[in-house]
mmCIF file of C-alpha atoms in Angstrom:
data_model
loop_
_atom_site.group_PDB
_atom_site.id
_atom_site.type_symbol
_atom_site.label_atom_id
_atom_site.label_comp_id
_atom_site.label_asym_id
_atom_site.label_seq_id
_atom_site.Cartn_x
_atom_site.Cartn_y
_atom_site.Cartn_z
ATOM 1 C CA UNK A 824 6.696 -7.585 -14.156
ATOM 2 C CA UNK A 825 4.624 -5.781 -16.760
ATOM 3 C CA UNK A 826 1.450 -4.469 -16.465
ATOM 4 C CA UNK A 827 0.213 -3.214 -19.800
ATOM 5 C CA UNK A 828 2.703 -0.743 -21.141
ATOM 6 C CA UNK A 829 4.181 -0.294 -17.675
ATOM 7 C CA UNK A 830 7.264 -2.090 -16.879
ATOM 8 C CA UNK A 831 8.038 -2.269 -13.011
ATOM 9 C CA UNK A 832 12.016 -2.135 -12.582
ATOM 10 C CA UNK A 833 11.726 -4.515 -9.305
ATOM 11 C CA UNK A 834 8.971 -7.290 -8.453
ATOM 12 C CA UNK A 835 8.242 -4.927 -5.403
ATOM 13 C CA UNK A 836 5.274 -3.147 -4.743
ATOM 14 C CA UNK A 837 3.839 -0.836 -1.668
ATOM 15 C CA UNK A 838 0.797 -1.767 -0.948
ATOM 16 C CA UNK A 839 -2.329 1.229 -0.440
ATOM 17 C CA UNK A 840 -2.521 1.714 3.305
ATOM 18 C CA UNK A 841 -5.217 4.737 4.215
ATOM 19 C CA UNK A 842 -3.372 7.268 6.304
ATOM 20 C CA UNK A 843 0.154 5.415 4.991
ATOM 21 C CA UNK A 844 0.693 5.824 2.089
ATOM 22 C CA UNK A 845 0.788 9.400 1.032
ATOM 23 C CA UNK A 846 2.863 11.462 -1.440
ATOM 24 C CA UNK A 847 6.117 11.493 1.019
ATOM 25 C CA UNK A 848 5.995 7.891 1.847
ATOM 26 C CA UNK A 849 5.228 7.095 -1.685
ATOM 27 C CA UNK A 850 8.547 9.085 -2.561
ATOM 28 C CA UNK A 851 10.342 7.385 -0.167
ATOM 29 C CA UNK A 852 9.490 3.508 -0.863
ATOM 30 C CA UNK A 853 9.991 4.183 -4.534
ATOM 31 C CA UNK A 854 13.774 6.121 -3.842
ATOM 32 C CA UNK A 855 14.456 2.694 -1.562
ATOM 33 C CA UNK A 856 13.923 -0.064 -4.243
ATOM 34 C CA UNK A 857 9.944 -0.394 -4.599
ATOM 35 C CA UNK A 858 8.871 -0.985 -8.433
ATOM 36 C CA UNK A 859 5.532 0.218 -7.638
ATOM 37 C CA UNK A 860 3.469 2.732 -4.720
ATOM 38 C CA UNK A 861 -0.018 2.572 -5.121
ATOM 39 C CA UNK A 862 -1.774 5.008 -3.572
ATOM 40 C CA UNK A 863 -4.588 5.070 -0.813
ATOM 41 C CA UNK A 864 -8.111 4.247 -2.063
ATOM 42 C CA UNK A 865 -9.947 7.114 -2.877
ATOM 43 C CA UNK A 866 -13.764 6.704 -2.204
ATOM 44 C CA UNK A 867 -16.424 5.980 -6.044
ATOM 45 C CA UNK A 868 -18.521 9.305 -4.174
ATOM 46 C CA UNK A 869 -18.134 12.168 -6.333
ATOM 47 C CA UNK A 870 -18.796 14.257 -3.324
ATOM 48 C CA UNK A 871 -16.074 13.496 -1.772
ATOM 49 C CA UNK A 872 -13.413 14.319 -4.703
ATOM 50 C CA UNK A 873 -12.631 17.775 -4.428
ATOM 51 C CA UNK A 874 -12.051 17.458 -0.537
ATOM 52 C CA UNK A 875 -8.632 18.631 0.744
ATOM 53 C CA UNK A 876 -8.326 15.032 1.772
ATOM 54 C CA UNK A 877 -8.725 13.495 -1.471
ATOM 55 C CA UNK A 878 -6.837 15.791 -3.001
ATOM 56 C CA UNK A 879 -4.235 15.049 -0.704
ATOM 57 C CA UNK A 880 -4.299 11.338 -1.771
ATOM 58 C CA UNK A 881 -4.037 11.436 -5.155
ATOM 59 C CA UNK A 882 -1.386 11.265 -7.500
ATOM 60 C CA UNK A 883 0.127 14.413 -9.040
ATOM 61 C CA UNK A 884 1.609 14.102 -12.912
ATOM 62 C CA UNK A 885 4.693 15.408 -11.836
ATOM 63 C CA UNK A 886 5.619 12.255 -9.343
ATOM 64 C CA UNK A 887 8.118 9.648 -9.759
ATOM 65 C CA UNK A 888 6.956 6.428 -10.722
ATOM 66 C CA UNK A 889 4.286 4.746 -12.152
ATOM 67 C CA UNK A 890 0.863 6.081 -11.189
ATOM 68 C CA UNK A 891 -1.252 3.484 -9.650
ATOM 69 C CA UNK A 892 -4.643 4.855 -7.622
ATOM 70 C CA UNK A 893 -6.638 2.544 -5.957
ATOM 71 C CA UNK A 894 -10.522 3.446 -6.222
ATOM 72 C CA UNK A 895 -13.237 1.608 -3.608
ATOM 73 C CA UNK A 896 -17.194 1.140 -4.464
ATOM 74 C CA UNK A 897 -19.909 -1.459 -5.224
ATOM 75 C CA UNK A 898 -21.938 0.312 -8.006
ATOM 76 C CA UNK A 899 -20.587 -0.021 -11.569
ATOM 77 C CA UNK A 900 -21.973 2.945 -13.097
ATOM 78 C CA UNK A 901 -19.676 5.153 -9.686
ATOM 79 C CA UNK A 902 -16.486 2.940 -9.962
ATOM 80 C CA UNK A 903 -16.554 3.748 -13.909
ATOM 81 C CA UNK A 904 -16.975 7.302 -12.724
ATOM 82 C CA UNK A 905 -14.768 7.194 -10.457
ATOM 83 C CA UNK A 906 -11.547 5.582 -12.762
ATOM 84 C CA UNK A 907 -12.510 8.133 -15.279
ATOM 85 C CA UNK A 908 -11.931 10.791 -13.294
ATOM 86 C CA UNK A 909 -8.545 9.868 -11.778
ATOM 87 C CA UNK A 910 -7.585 9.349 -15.023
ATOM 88 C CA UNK A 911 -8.197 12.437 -16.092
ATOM 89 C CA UNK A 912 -6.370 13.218 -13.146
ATOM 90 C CA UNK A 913 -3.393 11.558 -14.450
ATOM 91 C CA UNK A 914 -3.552 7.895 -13.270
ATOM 92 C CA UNK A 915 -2.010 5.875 -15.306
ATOM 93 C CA UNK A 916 -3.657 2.697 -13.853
ATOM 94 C CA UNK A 917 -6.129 1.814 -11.643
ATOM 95 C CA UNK A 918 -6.904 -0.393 -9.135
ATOM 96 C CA UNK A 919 -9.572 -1.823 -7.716
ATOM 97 C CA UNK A 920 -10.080 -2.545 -3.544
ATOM 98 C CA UNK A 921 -11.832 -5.542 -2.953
ATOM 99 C CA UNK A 922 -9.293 -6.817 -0.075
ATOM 100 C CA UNK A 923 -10.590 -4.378 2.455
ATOM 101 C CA UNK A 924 -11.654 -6.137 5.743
ATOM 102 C CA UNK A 925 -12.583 -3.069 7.330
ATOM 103 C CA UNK A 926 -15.772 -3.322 8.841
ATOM 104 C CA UNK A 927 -16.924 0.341 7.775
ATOM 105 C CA UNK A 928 -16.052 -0.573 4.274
ATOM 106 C CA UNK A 929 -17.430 -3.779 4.105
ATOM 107 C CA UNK A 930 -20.811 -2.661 5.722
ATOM 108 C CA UNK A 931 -21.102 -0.978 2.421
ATOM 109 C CA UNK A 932 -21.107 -4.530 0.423
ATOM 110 C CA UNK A 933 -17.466 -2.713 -0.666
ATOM 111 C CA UNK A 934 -13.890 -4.067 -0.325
ATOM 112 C CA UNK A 935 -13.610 -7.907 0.262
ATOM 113 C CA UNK A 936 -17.858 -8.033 0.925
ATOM 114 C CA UNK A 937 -17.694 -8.142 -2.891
ATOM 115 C CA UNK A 938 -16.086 -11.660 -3.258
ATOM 116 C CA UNK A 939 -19.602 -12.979 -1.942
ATOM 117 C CA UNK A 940 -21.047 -11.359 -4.739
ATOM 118 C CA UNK A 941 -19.323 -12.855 -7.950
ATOM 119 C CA UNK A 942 -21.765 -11.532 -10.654
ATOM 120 C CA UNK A 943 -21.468 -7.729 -8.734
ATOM 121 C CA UNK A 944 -17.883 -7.949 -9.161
ATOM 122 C CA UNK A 945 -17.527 -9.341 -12.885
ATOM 123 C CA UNK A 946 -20.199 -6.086 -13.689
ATOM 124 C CA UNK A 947 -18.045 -3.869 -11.362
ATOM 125 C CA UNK A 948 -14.661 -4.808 -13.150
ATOM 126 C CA UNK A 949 -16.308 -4.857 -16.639
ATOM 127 C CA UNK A 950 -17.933 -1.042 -16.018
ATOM 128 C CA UNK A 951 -14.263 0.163 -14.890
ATOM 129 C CA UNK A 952 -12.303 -1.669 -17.719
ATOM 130 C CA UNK A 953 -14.788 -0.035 -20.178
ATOM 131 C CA UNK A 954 -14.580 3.065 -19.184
ATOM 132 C CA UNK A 955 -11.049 3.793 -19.125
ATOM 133 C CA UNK A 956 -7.982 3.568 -21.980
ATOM 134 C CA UNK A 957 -5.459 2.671 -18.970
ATOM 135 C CA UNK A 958 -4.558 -1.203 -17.391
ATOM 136 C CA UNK A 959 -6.782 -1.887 -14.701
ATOM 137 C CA UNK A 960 -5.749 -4.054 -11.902
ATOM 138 C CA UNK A 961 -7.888 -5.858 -8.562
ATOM 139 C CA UNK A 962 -6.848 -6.570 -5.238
ATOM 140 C CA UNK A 963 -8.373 -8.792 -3.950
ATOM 141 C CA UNK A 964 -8.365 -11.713 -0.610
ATOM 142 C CA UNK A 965 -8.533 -15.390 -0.938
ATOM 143 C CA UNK A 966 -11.775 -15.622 -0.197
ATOM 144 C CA UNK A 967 -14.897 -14.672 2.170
ATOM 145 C CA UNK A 968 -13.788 -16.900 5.158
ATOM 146 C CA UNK A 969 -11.546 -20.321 5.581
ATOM 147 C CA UNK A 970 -15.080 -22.431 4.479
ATOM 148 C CA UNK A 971 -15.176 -20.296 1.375
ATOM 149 C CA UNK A 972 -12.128 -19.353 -0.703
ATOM 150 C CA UNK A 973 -13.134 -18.070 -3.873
ATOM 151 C CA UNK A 974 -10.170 -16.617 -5.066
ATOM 152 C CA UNK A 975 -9.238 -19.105 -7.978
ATOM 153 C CA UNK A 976 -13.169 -18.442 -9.473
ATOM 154 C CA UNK A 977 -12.393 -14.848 -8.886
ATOM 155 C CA UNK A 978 -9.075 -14.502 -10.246
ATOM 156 C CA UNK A 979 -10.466 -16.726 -13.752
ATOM 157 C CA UNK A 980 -13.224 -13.819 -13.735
ATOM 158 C CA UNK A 981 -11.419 -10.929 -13.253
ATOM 159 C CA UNK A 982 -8.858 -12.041 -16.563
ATOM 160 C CA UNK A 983 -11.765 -12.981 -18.610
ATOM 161 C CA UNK A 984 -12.894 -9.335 -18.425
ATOM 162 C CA UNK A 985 -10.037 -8.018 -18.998
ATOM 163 C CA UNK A 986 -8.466 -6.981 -15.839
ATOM 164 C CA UNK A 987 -3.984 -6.709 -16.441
ATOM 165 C CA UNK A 988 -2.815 -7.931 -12.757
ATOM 166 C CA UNK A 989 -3.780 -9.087 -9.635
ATOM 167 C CA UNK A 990 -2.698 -8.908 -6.176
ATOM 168 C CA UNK A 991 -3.784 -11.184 -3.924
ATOM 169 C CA UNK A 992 -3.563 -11.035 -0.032
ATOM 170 C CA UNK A 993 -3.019 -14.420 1.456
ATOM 171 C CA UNK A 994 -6.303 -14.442 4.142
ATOM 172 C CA UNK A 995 -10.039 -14.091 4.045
ATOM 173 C CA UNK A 996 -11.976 -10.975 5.383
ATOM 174 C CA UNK A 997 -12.817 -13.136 7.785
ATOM 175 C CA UNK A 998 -9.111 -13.885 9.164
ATOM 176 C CA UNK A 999 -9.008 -9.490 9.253
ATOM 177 C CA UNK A 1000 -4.824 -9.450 10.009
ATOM 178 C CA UNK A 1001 -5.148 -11.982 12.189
ATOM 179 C CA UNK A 1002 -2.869 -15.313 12.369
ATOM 180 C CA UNK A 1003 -1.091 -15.789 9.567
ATOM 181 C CA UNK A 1004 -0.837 -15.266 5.697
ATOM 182 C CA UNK A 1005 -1.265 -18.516 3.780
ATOM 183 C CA UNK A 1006 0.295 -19.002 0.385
ATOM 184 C CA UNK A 1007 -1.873 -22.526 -0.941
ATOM 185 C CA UNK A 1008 -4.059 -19.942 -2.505
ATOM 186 C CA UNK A 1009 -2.200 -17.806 -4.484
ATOM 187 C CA UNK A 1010 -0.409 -20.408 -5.545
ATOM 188 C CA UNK A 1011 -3.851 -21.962 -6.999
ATOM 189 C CA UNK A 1012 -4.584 -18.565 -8.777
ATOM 190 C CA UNK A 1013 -1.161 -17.956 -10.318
ATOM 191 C CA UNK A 1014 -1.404 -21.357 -12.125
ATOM 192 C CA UNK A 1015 -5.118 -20.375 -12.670
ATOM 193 C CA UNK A 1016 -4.371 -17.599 -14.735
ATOM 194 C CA UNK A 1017 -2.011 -16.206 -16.877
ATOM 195 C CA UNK A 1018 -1.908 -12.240 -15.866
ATOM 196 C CA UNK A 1019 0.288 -11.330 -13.968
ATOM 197 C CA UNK A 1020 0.053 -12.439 -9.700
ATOM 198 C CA UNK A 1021 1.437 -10.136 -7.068
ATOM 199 C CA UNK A 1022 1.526 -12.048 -3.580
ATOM 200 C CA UNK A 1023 0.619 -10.304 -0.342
ATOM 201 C CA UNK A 1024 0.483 -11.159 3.400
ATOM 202 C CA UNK A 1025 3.279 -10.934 5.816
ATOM 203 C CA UNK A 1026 5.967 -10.278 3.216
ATOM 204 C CA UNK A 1027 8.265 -8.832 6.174
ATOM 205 C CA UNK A 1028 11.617 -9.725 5.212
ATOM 206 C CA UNK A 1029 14.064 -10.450 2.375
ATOM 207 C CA UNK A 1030 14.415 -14.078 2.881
ATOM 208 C CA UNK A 1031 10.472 -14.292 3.122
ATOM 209 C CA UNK A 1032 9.769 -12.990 0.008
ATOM 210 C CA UNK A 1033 11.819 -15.169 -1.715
ATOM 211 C CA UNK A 1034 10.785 -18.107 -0.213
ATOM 212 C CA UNK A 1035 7.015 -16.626 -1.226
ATOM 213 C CA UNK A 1036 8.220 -15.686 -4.913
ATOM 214 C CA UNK A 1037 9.205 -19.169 -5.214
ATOM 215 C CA UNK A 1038 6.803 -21.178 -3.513
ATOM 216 C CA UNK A 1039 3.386 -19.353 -5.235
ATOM 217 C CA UNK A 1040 5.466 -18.631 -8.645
ATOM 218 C CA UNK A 1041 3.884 -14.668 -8.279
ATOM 219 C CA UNK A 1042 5.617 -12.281 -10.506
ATOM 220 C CA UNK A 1043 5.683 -9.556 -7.373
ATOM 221 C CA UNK A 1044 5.171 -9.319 -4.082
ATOM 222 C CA UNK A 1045 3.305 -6.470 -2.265
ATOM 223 C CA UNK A 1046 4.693 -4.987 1.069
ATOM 224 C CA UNK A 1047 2.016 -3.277 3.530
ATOM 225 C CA UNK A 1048 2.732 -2.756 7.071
ATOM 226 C CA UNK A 1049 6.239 -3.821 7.575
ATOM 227 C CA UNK A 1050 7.096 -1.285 5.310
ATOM 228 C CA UNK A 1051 5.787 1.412 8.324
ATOM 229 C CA UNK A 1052 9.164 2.620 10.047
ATOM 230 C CA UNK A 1053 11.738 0.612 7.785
ATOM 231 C CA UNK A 1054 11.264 1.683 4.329
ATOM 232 C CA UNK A 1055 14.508 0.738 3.384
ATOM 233 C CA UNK A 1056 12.890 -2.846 3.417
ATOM 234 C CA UNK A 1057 12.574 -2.429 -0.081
ATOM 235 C CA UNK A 1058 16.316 -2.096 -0.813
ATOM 236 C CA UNK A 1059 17.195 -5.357 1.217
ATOM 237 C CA UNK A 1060 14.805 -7.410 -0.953
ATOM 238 C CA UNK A 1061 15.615 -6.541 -3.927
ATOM 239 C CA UNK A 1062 19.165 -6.950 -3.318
ATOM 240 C CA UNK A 1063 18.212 -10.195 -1.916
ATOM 241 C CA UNK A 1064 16.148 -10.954 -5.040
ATOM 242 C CA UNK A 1065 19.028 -9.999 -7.427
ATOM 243 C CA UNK A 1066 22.039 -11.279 -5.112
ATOM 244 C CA UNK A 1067 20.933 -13.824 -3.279
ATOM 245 C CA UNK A 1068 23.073 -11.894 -0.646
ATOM 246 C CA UNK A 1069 21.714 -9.999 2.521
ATOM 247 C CA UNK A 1070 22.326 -6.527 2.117
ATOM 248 C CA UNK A 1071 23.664 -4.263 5.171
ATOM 249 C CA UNK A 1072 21.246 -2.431 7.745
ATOM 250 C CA UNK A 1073 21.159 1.112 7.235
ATOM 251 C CA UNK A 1074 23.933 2.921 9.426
ATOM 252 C CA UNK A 1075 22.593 5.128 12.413
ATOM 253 C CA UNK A 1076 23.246 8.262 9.582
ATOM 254 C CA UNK A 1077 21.542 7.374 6.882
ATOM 255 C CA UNK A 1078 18.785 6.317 9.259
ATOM 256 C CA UNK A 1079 18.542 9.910 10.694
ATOM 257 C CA UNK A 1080 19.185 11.109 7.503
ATOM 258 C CA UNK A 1081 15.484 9.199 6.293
ATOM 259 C CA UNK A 1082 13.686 10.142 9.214
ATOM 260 C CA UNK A 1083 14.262 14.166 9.462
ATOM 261 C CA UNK A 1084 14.196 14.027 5.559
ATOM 262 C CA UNK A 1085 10.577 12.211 6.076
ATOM 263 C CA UNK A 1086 9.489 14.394 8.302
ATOM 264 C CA UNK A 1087 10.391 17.343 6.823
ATOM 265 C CA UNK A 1088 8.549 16.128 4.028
ATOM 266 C CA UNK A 1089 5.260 15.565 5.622
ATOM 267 C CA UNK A 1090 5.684 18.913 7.488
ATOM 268 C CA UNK A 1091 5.710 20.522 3.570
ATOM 269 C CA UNK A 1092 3.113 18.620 2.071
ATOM 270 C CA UNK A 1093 0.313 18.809 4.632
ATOM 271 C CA UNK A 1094 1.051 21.901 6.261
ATOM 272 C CA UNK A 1095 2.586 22.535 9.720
ATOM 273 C CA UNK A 1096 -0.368 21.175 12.069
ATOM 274 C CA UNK A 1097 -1.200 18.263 10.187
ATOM 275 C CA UNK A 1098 2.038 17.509 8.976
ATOM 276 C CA UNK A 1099 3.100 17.326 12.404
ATOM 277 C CA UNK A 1100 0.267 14.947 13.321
ATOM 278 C CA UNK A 1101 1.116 12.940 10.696
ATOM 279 C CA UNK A 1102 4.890 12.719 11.676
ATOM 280 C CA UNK A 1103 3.675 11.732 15.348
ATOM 281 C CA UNK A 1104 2.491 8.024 13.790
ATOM 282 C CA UNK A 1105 5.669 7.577 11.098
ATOM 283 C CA UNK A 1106 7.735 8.216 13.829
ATOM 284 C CA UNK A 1107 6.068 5.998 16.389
ATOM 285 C CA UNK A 1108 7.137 3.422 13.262
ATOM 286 C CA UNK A 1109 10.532 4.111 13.142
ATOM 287 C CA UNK A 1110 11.321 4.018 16.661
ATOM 288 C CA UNK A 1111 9.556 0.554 17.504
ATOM 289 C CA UNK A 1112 11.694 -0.549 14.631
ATOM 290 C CA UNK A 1113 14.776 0.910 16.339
ATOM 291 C CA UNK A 1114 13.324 -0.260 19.809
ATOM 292 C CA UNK A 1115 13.420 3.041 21.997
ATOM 293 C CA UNK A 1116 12.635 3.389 24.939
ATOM 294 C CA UNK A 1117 8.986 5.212 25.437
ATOM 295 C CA UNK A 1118 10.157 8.249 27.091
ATOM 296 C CA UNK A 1119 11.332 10.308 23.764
ATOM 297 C CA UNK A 1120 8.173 9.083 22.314
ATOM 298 C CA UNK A 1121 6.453 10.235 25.068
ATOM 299 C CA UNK A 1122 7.839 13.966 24.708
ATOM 300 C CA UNK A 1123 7.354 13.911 21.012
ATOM 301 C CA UNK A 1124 4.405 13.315 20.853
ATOM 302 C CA UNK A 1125 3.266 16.614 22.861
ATOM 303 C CA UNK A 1126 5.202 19.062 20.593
ATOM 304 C CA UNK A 1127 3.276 20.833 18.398
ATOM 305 C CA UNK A 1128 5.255 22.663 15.837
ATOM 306 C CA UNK A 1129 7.708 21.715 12.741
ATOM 307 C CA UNK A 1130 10.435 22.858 14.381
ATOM 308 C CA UNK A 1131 10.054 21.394 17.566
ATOM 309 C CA UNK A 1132 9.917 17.706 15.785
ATOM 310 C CA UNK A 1133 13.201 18.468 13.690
ATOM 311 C CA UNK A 1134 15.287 19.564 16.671
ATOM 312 C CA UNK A 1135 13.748 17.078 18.799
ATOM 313 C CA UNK A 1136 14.911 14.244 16.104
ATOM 314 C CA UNK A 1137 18.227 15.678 15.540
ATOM 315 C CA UNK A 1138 19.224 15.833 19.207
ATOM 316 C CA UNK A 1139 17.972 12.331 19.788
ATOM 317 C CA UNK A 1140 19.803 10.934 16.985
ATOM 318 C CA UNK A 1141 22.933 12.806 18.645
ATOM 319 C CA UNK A 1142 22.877 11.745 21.647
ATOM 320 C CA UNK A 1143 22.075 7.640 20.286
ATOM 321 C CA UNK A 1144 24.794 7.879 17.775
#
């Protein structure tokens, strides 16, 4: 899949979660197979972009990978603003949220409030396209509710101003996460338009992204929350995608391995007390993947220093081995 000069080596991409997807989980999606890690949504407020939390969620120049950051607003003149800016940051393209559901955003007329607004979001994509020399991409849902799936109208928008890719999650703001993720529409849009489609919704195995891939005729999938304690994920499908084979699980090593590397790495990027709250919720991930019991989980969560997670995670893998 190409998106502008960009080439993506796999049709995979990790979808922005806020609070996920941060520069160590980022790292680690890409290192397990994913084409693509786009980064959290950073906020079109210029007050808010010198805050150690934004500068935590941006991209630095010397990552891996191609340098996607997602940017979230309803005013052109601010979401110009704000692409400039994380350009100059070193984005090499950006994104724009208008799949959020979230209730805070959306009570904002942001994130998927915008798809009731189609002339706000053809001069919203317009002002960001114009305004920076790098591919732009949307995100965006099927539609406002069941009654009212714009996504096909939106989709023929978006390419006529010039926007290089779209992803597409497969419910309305309405649906939230519930039920499930339907396909009909992104299978409209992809023979709607001829940039490139990325589906997204429920893509939680190897065997259901193909059947996905094949059944919309997307270029990519996107990967959100079943990507949260299994990031390996990635690496069984694309070798599904380029076998047609299922690959191994991970062995009980390389699984430790991941986690205490993980760790480790949140512990160094954020700093020892919020690294270590941060570690608390990746865990939690990993070991409902691995189905543990609650009691380690239980004791985990209580410790309060870097040093007290790695030991804690080394002697548990031990005595599980």
């Amino acid at each position: 899949m190409q998106i502008g000069p960009y080439k993506l080596d796999a049709p995979l991409i990790l979808a922005p979660m806020a609070g996920v997807t941060d520069r160590p989980f980022r790292q680690l999606c890409l290192q397990m197979g994913a084409g693509l890690a786009v980064s959290e949504m950073m906020l079109a407020n210029p007050d808010t972009w010198d805050t150690e939390k934004s500068r935590k969620r941006r991209y630095e120049q010397s990552e891996a990978g191609i340098r996607s950051v997602q940017i979230l607003g309803c005013e052109p003149a601010l979401m110009a603003e704000a692409a400039r800016h994380n350009v100059a940051a070193g984005a090499q393209i950006i994104d724009i949220n208008m799949g959020c559901p979230a209730k805070k955003v959306n009570k904002k007329l942001a994130g998927s409030a915008l798809l009731r607004d189609p002339e706000l979001v053809a001069r919203i994509l317009e002002a960001v396209v114009q305004a920076v020399p790098v591919p732009v991409t949307l995100k965006i849902r099927t539609g406002w509710d069941p009654d009212n799936r714009n996504g096909v109208a939106i989709a023929q928008l978006a390419e006529a101003v010039g926007i290089q890719a779209l992803t597409v999650h497969g419910r309305t703001r309405a649906c939230l996460f519930r039920g499930e993720a339907e396909y009909d529409t992104i299978k409209a849009i992809k023979s709607a338009v001829s940039i490139p489609v990325v589906a997204n919704g429920d893509i939680d195995s190897p065997h259901k992204a193909r059947a996905v891939l094949d059944y919309t005729g997307a270029d990519a999938v996107m990967v959100g929350r079943a990507a949260q304690g299994q990031p390996w994920l990635f690496r069984q499908i694309r070798h599904y995608l380029e076998r047609g084979e299922t690959a191994p699980a991970p062995s009980r090593e390389e699984v430790s391995a991941l986690v205490l590397g993980h760790v480790a790495a949140l512990h160094q990027f954020y700093g020892e007390y919020q690294g270590v709250r941060f570690a608390r919720k990746h865990v939690a991930w990993y070991l409902d993947k691995m189905g543990t019991d609650q009691d380690f989980r239980r004791g985990f969560n209580v410790l309060e220093t870097a040093a007290g997670q790695l030991d804690a995670l080394k002697q548990f893998f031990d005595i599980t081995a």
